[in-house]
PDB file of C-alpha atoms in Angstrom:
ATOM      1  CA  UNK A   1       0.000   0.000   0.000  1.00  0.00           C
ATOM      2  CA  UNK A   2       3.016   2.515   1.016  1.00  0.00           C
ATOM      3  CA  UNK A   3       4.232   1.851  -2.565  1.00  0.00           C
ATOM      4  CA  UNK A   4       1.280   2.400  -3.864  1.00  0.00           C
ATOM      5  CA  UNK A   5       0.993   5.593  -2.300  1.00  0.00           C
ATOM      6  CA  UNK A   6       4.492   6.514  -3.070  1.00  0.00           C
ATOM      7  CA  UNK A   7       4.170   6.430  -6.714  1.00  0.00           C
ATOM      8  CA  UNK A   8       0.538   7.877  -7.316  1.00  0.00           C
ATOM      9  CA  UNK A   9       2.488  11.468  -5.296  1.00  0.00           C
ATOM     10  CA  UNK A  10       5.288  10.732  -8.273  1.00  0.00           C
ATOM     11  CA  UNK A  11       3.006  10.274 -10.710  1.00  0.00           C
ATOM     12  CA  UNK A  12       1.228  14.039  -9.460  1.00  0.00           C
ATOM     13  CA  UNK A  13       4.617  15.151 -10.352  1.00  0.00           C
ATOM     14  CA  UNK A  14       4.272  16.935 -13.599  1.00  0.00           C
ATOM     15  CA  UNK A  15       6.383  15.371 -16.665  1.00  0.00           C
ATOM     16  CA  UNK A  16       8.316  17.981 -18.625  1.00  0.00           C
ATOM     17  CA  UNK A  17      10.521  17.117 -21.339  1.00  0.00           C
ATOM     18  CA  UNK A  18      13.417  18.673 -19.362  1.00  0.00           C
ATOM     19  CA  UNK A  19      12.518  15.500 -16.748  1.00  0.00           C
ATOM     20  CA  UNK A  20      12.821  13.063 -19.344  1.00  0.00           C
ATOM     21  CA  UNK A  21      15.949  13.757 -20.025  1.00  0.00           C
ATOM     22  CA  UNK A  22      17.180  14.948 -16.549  1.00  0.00           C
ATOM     23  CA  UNK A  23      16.319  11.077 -15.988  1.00  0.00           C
ATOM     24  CA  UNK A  24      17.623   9.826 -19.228  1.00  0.00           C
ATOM     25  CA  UNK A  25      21.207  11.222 -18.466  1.00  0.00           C
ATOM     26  CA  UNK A  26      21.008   9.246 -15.217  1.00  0.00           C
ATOM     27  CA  UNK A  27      20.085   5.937 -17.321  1.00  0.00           C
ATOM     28  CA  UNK A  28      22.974   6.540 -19.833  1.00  0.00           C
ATOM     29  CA  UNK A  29      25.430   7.765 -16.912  1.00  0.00           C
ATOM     30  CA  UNK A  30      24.606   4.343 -14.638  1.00  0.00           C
ATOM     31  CA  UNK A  31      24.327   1.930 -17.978  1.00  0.00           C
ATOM     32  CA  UNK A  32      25.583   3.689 -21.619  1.00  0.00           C
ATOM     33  CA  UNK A  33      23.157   3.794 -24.319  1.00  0.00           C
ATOM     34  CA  UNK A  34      22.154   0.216 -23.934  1.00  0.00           C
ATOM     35  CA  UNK A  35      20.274   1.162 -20.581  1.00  0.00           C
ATOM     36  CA  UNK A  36      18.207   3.911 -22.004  1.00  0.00           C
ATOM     37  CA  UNK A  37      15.272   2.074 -22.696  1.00  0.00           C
ATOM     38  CA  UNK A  38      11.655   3.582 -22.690  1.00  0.00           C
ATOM     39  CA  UNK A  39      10.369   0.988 -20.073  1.00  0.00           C
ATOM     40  CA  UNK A  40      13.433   2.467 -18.237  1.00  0.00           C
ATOM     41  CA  UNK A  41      12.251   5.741 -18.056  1.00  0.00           C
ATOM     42  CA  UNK A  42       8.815   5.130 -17.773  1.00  0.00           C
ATOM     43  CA  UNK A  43       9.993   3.185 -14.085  1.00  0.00           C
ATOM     44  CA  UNK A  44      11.659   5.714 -13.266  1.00  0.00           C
ATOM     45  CA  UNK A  45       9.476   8.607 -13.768  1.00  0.00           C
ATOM     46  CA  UNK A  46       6.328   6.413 -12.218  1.00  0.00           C
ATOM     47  CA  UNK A  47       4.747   7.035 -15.808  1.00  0.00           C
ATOM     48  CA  UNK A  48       3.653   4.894 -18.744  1.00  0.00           C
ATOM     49  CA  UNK A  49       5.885   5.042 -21.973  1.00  0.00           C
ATOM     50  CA  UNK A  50       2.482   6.665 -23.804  1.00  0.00           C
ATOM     51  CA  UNK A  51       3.270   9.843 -21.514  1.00  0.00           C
ATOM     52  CA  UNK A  52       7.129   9.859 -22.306  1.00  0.00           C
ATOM     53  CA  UNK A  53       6.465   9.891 -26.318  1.00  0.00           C
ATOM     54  CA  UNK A  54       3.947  12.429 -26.332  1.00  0.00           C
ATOM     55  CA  UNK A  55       7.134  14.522 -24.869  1.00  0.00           C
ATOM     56  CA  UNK A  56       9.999  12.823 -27.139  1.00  0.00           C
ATOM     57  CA  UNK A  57       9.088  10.810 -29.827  1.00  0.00           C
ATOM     58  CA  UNK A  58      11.657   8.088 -29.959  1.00  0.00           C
ATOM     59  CA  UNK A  59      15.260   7.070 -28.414  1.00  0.00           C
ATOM     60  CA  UNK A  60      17.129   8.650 -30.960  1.00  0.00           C
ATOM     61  CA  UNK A  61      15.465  12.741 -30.297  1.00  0.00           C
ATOM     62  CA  UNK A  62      15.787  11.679 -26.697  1.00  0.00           C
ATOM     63  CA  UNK A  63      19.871  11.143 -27.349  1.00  0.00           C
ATOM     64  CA  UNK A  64      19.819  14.041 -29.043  1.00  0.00           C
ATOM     65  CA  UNK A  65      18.121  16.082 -26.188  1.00  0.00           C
ATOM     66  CA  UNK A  66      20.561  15.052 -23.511  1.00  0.00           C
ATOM     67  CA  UNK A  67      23.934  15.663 -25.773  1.00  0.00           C
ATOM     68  CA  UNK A  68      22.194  19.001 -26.473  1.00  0.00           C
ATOM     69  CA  UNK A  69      21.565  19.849 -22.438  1.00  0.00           C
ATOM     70  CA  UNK A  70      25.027  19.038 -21.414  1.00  0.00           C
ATOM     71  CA  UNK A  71      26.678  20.712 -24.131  1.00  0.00           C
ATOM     72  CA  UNK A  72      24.848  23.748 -23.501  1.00  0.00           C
ATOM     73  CA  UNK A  73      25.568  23.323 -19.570  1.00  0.00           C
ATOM     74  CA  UNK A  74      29.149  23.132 -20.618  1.00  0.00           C
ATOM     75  CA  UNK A  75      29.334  26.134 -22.907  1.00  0.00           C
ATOM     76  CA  UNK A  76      27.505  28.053 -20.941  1.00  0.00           C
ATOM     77  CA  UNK A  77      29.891  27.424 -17.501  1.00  0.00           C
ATOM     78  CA  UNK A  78      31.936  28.501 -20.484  1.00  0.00           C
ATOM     79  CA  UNK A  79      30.559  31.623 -21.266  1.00  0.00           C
ATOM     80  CA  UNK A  80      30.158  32.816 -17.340  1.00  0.00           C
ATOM     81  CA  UNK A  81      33.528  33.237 -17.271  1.00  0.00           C
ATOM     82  CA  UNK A  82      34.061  35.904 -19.643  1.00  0.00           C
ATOM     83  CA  UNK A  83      37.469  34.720 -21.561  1.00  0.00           C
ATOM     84  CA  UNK A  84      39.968  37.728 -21.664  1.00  0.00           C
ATOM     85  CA  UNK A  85      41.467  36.574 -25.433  1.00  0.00           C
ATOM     86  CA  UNK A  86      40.888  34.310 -27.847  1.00  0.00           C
ATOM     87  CA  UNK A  87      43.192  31.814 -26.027  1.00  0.00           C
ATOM     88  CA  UNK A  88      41.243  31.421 -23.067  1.00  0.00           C
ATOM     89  CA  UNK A  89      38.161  31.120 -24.769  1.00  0.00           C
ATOM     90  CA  UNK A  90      39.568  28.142 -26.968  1.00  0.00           C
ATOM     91  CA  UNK A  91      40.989  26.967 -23.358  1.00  0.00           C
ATOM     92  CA  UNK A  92      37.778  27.168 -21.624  1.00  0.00           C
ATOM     93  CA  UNK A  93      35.282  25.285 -24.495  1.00  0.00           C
ATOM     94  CA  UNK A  94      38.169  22.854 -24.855  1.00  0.00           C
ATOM     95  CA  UNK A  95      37.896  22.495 -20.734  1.00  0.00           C
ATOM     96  CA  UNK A  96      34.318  22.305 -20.756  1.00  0.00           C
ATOM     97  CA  UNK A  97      33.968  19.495 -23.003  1.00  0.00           C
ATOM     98  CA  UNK A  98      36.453  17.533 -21.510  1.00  0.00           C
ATOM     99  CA  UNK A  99      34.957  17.921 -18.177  1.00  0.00           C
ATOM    100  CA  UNK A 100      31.596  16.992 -19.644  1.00  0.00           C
ATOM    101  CA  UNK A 101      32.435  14.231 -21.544  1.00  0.00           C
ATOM    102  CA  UNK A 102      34.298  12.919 -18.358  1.00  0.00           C
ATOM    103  CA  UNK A 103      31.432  13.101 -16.009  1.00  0.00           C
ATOM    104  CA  UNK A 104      28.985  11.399 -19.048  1.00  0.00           C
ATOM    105  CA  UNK A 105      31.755   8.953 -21.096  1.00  0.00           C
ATOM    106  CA  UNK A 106      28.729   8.340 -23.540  1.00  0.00           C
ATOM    107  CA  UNK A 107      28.670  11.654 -24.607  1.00  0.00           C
ATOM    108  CA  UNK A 108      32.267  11.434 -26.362  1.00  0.00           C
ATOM    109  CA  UNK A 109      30.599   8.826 -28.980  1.00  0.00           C
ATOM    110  CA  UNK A 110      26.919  10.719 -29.298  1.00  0.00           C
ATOM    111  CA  UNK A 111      28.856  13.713 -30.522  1.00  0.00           C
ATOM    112  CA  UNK A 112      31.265  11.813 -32.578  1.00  0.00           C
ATOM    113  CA  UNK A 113      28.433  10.000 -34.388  1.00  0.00           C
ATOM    114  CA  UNK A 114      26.342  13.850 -34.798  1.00  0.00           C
ATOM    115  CA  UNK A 115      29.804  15.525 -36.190  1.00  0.00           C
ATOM    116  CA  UNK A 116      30.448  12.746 -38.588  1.00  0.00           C
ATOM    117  CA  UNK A 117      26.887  11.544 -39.518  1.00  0.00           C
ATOM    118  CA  UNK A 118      24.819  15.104 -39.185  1.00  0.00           C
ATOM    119  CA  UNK A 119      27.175  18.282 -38.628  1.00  0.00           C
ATOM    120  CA  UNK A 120      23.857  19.984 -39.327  1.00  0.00           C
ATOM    121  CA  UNK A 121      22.478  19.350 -35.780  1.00  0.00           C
ATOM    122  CA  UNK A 122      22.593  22.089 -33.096  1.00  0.00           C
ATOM    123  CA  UNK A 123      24.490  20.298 -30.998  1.00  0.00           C
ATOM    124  CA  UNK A 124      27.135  20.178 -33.628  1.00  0.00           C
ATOM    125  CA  UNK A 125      27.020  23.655 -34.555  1.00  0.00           C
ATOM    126  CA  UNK A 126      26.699  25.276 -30.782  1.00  0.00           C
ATOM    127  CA  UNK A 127      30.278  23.454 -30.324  1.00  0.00           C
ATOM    128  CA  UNK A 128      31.342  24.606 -34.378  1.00  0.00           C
ATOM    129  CA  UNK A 129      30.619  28.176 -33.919  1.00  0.00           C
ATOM    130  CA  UNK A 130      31.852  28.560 -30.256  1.00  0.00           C
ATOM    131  CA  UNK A 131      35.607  27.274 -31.510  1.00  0.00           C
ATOM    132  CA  UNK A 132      35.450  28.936 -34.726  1.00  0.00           C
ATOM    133  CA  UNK A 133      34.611  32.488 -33.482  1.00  0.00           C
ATOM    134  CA  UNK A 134      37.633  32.322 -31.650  1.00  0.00           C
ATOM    135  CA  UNK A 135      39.666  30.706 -34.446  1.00  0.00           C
ATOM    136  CA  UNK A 136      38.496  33.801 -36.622  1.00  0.00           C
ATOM    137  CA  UNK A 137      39.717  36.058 -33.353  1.00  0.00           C
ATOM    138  CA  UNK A 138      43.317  34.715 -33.066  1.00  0.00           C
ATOM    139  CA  UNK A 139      43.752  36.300 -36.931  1.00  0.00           C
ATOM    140  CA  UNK A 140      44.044  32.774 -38.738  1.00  0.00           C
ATOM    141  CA  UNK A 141      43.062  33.973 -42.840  1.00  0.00           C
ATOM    142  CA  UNK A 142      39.355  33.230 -42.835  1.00  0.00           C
ATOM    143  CA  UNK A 143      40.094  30.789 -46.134  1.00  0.00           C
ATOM    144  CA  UNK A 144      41.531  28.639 -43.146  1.00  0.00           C
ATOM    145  CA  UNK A 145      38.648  29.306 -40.285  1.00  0.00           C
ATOM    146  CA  UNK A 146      37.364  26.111 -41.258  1.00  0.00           C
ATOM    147  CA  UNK A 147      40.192  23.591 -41.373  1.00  0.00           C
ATOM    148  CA  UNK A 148      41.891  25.060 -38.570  1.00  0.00           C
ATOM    149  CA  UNK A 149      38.504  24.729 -36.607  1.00  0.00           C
ATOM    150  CA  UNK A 150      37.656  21.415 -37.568  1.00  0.00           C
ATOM    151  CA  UNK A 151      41.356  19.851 -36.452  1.00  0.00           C
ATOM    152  CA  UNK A 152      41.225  21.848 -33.000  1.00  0.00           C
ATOM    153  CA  UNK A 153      37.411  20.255 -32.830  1.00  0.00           C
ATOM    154  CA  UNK A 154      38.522  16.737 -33.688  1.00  0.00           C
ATOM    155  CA  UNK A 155      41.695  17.464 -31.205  1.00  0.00           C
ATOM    156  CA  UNK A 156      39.302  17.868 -28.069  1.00  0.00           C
ATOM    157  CA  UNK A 157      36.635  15.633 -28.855  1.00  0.00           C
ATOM    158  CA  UNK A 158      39.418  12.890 -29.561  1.00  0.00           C
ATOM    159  CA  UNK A 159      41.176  13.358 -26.940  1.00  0.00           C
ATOM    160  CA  UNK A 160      38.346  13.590 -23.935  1.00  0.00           C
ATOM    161  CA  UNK A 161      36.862  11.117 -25.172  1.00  0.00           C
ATOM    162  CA  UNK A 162      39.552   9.014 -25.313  1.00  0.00           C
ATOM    163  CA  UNK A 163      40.337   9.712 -21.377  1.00  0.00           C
ATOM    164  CA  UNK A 164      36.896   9.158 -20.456  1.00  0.00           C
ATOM    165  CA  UNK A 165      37.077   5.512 -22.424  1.00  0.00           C
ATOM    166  CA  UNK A 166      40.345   5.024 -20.308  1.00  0.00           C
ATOM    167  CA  UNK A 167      38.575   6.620 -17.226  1.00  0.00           C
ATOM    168  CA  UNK A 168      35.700   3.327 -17.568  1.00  0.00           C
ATOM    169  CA  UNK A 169      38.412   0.801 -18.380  1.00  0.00           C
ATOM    170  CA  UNK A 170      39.856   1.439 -15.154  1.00  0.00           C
ATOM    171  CA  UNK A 171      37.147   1.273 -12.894  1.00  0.00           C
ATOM    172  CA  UNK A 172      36.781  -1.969 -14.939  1.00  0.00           C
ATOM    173  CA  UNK A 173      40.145  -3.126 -13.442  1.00  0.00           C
ATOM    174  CA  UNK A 174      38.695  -3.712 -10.161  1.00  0.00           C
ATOM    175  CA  UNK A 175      39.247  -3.192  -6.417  1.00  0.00           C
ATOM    176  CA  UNK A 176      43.064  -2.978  -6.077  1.00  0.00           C
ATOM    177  CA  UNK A 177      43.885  -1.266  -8.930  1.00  0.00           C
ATOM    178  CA  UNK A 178      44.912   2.422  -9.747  1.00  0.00           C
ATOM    179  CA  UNK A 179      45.225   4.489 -12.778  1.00  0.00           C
ATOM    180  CA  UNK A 180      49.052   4.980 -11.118  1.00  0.00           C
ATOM    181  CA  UNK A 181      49.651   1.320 -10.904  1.00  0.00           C
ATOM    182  CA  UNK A 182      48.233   0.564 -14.615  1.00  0.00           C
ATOM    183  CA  UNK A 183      50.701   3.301 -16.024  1.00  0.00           C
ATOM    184  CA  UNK A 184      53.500   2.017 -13.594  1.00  0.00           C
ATOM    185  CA  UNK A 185      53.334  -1.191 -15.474  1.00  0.00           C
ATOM    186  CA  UNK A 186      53.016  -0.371 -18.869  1.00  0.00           C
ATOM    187  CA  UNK A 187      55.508   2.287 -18.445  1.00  0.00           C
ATOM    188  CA  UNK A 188      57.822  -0.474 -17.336  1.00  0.00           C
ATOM    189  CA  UNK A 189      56.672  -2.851 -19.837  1.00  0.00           C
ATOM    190  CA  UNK A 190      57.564   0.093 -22.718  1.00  0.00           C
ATOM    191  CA  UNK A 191      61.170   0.577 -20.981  1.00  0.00           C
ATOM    192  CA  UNK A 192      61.658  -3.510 -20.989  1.00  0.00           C
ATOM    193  CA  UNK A 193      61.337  -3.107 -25.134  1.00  0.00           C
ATOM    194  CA  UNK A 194      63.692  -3.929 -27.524  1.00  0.00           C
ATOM    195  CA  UNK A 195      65.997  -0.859 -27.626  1.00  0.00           C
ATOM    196  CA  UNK A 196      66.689  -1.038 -31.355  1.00  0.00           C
ATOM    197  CA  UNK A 197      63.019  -1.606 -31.906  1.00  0.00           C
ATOM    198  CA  UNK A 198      61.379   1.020 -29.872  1.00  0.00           C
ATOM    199  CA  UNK A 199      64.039   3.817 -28.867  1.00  0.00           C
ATOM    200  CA  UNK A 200      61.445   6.406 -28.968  1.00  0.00           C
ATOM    201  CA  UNK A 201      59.143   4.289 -26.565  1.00  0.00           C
ATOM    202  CA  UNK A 202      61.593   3.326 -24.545  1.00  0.00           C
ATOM    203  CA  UNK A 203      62.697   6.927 -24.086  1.00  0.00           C
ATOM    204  CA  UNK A 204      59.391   8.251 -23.239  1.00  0.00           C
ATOM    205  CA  UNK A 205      58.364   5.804 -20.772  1.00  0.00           C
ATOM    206  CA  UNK A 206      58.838   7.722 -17.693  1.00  0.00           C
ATOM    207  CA  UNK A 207      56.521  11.148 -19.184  1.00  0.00           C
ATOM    208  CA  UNK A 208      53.695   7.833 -19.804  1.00  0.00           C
ATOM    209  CA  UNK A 209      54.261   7.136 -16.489  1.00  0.00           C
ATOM    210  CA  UNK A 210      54.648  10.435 -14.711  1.00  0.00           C
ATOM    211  CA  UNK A 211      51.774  12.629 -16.944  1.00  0.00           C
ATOM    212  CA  UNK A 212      48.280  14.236 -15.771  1.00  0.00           C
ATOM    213  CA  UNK A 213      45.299  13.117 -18.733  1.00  0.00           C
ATOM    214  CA  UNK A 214      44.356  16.680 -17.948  1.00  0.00           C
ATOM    215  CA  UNK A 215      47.496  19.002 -18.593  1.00  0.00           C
ATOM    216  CA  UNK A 216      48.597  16.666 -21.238  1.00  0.00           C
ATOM    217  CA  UNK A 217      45.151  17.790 -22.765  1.00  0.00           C
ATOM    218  CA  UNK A 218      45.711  21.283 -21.821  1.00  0.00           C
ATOM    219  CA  UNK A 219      49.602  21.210 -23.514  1.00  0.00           C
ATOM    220  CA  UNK A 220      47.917  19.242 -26.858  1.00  0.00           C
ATOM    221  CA  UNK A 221      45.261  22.436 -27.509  1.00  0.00           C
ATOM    222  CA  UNK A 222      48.375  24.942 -26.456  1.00  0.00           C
ATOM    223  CA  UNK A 223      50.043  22.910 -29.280  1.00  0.00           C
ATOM    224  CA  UNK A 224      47.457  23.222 -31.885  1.00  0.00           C
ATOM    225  CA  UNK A 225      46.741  27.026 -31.362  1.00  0.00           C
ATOM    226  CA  UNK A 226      50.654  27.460 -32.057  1.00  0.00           C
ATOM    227  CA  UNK A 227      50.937  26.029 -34.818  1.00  0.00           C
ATOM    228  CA  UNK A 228      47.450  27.859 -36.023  1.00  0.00           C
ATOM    229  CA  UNK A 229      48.758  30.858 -35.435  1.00  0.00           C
ATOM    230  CA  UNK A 230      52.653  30.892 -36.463  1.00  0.00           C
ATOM    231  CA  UNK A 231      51.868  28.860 -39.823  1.00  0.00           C
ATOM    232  CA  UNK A 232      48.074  29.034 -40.326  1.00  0.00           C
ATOM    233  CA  UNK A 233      46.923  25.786 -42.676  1.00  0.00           C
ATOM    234  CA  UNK A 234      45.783  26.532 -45.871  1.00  0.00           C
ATOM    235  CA  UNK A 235      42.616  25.153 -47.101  1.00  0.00           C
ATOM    236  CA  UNK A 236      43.721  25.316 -50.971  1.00  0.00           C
TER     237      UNK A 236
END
């Protein structure tokens, strides 16, 4: 009877689309895209699936709705922080994403898929046109706004998303194990190589071992924005 009671107050509640996918970012955060299910949600929300479509109208809008609300929380943490040059804005997107897309690890592949399969989706776009206005500010020769854009953009998408996947696969590892004891050993399986084979890995082993995911991010957009601007690409 308590349970009963319990979920006719939820049900009272009233379902907004912004609930559906407040909830539907909890489903993908807990289980990836194979535990956002409609029968999931409608559980959750103490509703029955007919009430969830007449809000979203299938799984793929509602992926597309919660990429779009954490992209705009991220660009909008962004925004509150008023960049002082081009720079920092570049910084701060590229620092946004990355802390988005390691919070949510599924988001890395939803806005893979959208760049690649539909660049033409405002999630896509929001993230385009918040790099590129700042590529056009550092003075890169608008006839190479949008490769220079597009390589910082596949950059920071590539590379959070890459952490995040490495993020998972360690809490995968187990009880017992660290992110500092998984680079200890393969930074002493790299400096057990064949020295003739692998000098270069060999000779790097210790940065592997020693390096933060997030400065090493930080150092790879500083990188890219150098380059940009000392020897701007040319589109032709």
């Amino acid at each position: 009877m308590a349970t009963r009671t319990r979920r006719a107050e939820r049900r009272e509640e009233p379902l907004s689309r912004e609930r559906i996918v407040e909830v539907a970012v909890e489903l993908l955060d807990a289980a990836g895209e194979g535990g956002l299910t409609f029968r999931a949600l409608a559980e959750r929300l103490a509703t029955g699936p007919g009430a969830i479509y007449w809000h979203v109208a299938n799984k793929s809008e509602l992926l597309d709705a919660a990429t779009d609300a954490l992209v705009a929380g991220a660009l909008e943490a962004r925004d509150a922080r008023s960049p002082k040059s081009p720079r920092d804005g570049i910084r701060a997107v590229a620092l946004g994403l990355y802390d988005a897309i390691e919070v949510h690890p599924w988001l890395a592949v939803q806005l893979a898929t959208q760049l690649s399969r539909s660049p033409w989706q405002p999630v896509t776009l929001r993230i385009f046109e918040s790099v590129g206005r700042q590529v056009g500010a550092l003075g890169v020769p608008e006839n190479s706004w949008f490769t220079a854009t597009s390589a910082l953009l596949h950059y920071i998408l590539g590379a959070a998303g890459q952490n995040a996947a490495n993020a998972v696969s360690g809490r995968a590892l187990g009880p017992g194990s660290s992110r500092a004891q998984f680079l200890d050993d393969a930074s002493k399986t790299w400096e057990a190589l064949d020295p003739d084979d692998y000098p270069f890995t060999r000779a790097v082993a210790a940065q592997m071992r020693d390096h933060d995911d997030r400065e090493q991010f930080l150092a790879g957009v500083a990188l890219i924005l150098t380059g940009m601007t000392a020897a701007p690409p040319s589109s032709a």
